CSV table of C-alpha atoms in Angstrom, one decimal:
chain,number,residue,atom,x,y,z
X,825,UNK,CA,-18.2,0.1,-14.7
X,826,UNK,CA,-18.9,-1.6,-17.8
X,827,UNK,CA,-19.0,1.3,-20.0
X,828,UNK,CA,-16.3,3.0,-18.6
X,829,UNK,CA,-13.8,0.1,-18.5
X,830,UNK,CA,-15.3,-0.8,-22.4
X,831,UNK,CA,-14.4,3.3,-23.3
X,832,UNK,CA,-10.8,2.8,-21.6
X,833,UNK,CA,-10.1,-0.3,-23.7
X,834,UNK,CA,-11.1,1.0,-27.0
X,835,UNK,CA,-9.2,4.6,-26.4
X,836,UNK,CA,-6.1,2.4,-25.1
X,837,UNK,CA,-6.0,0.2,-28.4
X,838,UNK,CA,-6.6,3.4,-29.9
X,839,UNK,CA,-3.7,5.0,-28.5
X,840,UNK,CA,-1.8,1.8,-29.5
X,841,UNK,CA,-2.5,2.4,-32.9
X,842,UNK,CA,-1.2,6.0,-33.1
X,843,UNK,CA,1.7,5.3,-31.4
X,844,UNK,CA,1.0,7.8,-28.2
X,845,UNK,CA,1.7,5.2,-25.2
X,846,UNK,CA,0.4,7.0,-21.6
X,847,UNK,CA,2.8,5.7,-19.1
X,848,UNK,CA,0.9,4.7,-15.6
X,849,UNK,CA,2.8,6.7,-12.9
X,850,UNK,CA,0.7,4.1,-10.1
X,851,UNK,CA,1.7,1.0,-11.5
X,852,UNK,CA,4.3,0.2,-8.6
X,853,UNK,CA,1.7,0.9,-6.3
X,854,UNK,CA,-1.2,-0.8,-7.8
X,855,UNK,CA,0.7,-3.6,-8.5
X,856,UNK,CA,1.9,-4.1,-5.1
X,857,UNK,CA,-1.1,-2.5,-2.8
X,858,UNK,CA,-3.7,-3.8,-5.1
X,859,UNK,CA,-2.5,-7.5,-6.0
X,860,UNK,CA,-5.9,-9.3,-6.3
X,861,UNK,CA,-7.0,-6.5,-8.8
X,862,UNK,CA,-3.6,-6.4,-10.7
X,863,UNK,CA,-3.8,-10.0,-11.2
X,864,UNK,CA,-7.2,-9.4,-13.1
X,865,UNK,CA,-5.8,-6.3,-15.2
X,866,UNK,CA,-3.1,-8.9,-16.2
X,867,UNK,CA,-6.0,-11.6,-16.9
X,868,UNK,CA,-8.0,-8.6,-19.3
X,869,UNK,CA,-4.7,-7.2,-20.9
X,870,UNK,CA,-4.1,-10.7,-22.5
X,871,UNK,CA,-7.2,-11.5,-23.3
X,872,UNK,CA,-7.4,-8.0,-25.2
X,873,UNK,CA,-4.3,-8.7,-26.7
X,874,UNK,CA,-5.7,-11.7,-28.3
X,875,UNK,CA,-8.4,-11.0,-29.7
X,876,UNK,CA,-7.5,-8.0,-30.9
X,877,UNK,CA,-4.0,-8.6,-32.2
X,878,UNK,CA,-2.2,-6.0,-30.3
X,879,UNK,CA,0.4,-5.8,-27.1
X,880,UNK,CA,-1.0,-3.9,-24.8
X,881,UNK,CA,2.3,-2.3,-22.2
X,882,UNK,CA,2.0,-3.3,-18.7
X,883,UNK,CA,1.1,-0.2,-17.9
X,884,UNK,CA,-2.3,-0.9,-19.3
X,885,UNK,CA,-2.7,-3.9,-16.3
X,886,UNK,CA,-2.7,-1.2,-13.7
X,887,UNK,CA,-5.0,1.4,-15.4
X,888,UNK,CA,-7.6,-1.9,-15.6
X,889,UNK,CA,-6.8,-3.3,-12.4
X,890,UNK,CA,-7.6,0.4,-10.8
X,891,UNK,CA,-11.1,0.4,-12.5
X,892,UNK,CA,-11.7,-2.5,-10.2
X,893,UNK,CA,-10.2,-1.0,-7.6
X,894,UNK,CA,-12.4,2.2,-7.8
X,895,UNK,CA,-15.7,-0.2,-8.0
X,896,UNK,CA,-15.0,-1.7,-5.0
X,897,UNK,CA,-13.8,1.5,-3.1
X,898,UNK,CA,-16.6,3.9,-4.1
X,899,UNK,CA,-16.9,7.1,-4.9
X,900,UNK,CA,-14.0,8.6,-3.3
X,901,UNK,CA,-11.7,6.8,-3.9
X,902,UNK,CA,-8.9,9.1,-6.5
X,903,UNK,CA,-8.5,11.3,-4.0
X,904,UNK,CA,-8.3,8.6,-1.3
X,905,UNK,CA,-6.5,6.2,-3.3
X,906,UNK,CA,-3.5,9.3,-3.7
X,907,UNK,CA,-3.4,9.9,-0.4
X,908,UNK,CA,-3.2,6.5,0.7
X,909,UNK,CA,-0.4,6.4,-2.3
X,910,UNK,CA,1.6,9.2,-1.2
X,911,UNK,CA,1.3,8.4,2.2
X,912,UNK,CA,3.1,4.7,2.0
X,913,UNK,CA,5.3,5.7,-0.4
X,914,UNK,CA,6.8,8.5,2.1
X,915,UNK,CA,6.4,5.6,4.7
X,916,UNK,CA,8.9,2.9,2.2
X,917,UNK,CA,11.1,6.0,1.8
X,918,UNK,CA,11.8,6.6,5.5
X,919,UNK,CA,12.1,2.8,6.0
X,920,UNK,CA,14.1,2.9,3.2
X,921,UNK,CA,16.6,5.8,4.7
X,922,UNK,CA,16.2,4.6,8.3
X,923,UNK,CA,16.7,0.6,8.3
X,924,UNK,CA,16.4,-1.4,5.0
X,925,UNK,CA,17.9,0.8,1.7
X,926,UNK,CA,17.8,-2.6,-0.4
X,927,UNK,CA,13.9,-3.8,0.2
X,928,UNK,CA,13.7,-7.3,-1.7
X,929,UNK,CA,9.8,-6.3,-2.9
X,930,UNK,CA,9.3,-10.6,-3.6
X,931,UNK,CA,9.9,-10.9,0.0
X,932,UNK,CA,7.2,-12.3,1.4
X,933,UNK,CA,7.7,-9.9,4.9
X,934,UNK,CA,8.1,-7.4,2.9
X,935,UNK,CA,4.2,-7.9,0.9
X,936,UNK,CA,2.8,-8.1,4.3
X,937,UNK,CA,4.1,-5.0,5.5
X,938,UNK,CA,2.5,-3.1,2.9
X,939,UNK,CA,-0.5,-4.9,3.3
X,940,UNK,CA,-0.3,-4.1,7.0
X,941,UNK,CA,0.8,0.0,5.9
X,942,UNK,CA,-2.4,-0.5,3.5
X,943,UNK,CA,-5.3,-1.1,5.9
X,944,UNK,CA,-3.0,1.1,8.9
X,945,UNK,CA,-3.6,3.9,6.1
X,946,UNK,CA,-6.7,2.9,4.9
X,947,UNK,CA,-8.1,3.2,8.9
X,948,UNK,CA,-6.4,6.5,9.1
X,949,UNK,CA,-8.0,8.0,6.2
X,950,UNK,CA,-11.6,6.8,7.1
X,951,UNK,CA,-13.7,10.0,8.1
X,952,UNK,CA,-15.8,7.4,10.4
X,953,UNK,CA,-12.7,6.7,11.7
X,954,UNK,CA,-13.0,7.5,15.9
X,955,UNK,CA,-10.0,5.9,18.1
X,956,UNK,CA,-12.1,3.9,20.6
X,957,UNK,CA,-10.9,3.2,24.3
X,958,UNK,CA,-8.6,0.6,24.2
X,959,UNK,CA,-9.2,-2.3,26.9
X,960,UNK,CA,-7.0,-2.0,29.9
X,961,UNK,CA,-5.8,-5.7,30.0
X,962,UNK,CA,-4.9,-5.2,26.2
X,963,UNK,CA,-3.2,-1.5,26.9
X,964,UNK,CA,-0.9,-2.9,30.0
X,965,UNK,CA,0.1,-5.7,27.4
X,966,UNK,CA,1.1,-3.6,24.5
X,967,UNK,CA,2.6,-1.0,26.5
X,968,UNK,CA,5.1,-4.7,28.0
X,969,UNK,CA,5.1,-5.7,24.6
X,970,UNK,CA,6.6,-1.9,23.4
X,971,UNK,CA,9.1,-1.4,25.9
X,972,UNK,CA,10.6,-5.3,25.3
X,973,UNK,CA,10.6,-4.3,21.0
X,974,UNK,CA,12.1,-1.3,22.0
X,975,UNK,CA,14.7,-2.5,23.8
X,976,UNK,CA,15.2,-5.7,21.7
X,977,UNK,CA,14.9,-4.0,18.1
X,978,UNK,CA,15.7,-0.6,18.8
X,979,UNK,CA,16.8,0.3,15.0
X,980,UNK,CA,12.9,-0.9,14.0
X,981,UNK,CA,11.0,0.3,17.0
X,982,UNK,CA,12.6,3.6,16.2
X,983,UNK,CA,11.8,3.6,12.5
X,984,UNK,CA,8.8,2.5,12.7
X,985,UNK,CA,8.0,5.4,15.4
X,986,UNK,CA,9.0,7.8,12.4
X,987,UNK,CA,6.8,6.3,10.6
X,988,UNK,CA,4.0,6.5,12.6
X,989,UNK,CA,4.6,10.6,13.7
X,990,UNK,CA,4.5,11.4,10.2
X,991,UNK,CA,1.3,9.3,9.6
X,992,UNK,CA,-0.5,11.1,12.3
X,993,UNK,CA,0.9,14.4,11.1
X,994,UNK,CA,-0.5,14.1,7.9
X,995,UNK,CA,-3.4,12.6,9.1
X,996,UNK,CA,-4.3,14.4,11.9
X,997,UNK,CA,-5.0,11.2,13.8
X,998,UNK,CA,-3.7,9.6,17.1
X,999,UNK,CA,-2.6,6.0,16.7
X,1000,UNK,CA,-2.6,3.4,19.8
X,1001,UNK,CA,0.6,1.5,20.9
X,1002,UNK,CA,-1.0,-1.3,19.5
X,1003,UNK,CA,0.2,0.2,15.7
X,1004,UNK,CA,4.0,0.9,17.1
X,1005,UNK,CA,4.0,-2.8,18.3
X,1006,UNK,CA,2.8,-4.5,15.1
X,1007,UNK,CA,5.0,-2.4,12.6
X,1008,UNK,CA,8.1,-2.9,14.9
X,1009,UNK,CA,7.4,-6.7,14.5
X,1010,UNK,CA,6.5,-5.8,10.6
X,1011,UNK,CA,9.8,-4.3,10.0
X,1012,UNK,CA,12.0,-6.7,12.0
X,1013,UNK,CA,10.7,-9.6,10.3
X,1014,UNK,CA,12.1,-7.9,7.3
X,1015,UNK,CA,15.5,-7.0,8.9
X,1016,UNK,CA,15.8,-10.6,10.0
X,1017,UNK,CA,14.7,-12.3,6.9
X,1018,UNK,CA,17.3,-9.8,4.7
X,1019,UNK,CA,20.5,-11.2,6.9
């Protein structure tokens, strides 16, 4: 990681110099999915800038912050990472359409439903991942819990459903009522907190 985030540095200073800025197509997403990481991107683009009398463009933050993100996530991660990518950003876009076309993204609801989108996807996208049995006690409660969100916040409940068909389309995975129930609550919180 060393060497490759040492090479990025020097052909991004490099690039600098010459005048041929790369603009960073993810840096919405990494700055919002990957916070913890974008925070250190931010961290290393200053320091570079110091000490080597330059100003680095923000898009530089999530090209670094992503080098952390790829140490941490493996192997696989590009084409993991873009799927993940493409798949909440067609999630924001049908929440967008369906219930909330103004998202404040400093809302605090709002950072934990794409934290909440982040590991739903994430769990989605794991080849390991196998839908285990869900406990009956816990089934007869979500399945209450669904029909009261349903009735009660019909305009979420229903959006989020969208959201969840396409996921499994995509994916090719079956989700439990359990996700329907926490992203309905997700994307109420947001409705109520934009009023």
């Amino acid at each position: 990681m060393l060497i490759g985030l040492a090479d990025h540095i020097q052909f991004a200073v490099e690039r600098l110099q010459k005048n041929l800025p790369i603009k960073n197509e993810l840096l919405w997403e990494t700055k919002h999915f990957y916070p913890d990481e974008y925070r250190i991107g931010a961290l290393a683009v200053a320091f570079i800038n110091e000490q080597m009398g330059v100003q680095l463009p923000e898009d530089e933050v999530g090209f670094i912050a992503l080098k952390f993100v790829e140490k941490r996530a493996g192997p696989n991660f590009n084409e993991k990472a873009t799927n993940m990518t493409q798949l909440i950003e067609s999630a924001l876009t049908l929440i967008r359409h369906d219930l909330l076309p103004d998202i404040d993204s400093s809302n605090l609801n709002y950072q934990r439903l794409i934290v909440h989108l982040r590991f739903f996807v994430d769990r989605l996208l794991d080849e390991s991942h196998v839908q285990k049995g869900e406990n009956s006690f816990d089934n007869v409660m979500s399945q209450h819990l669904s029909e009261s969100l349903q009735e009660r916040y019909t305009s979420s409940y229903q959006c989020a459903q969208r959201v969840i068909n396409y996921f499994e389309k995509q994916t090719k995975q079956k989700t439990g009522v359990n996700e329907q129930v926490y992203l309905t609550m997700h994307l109420q919180r947001i409705v109520d907190s934009s009023i």
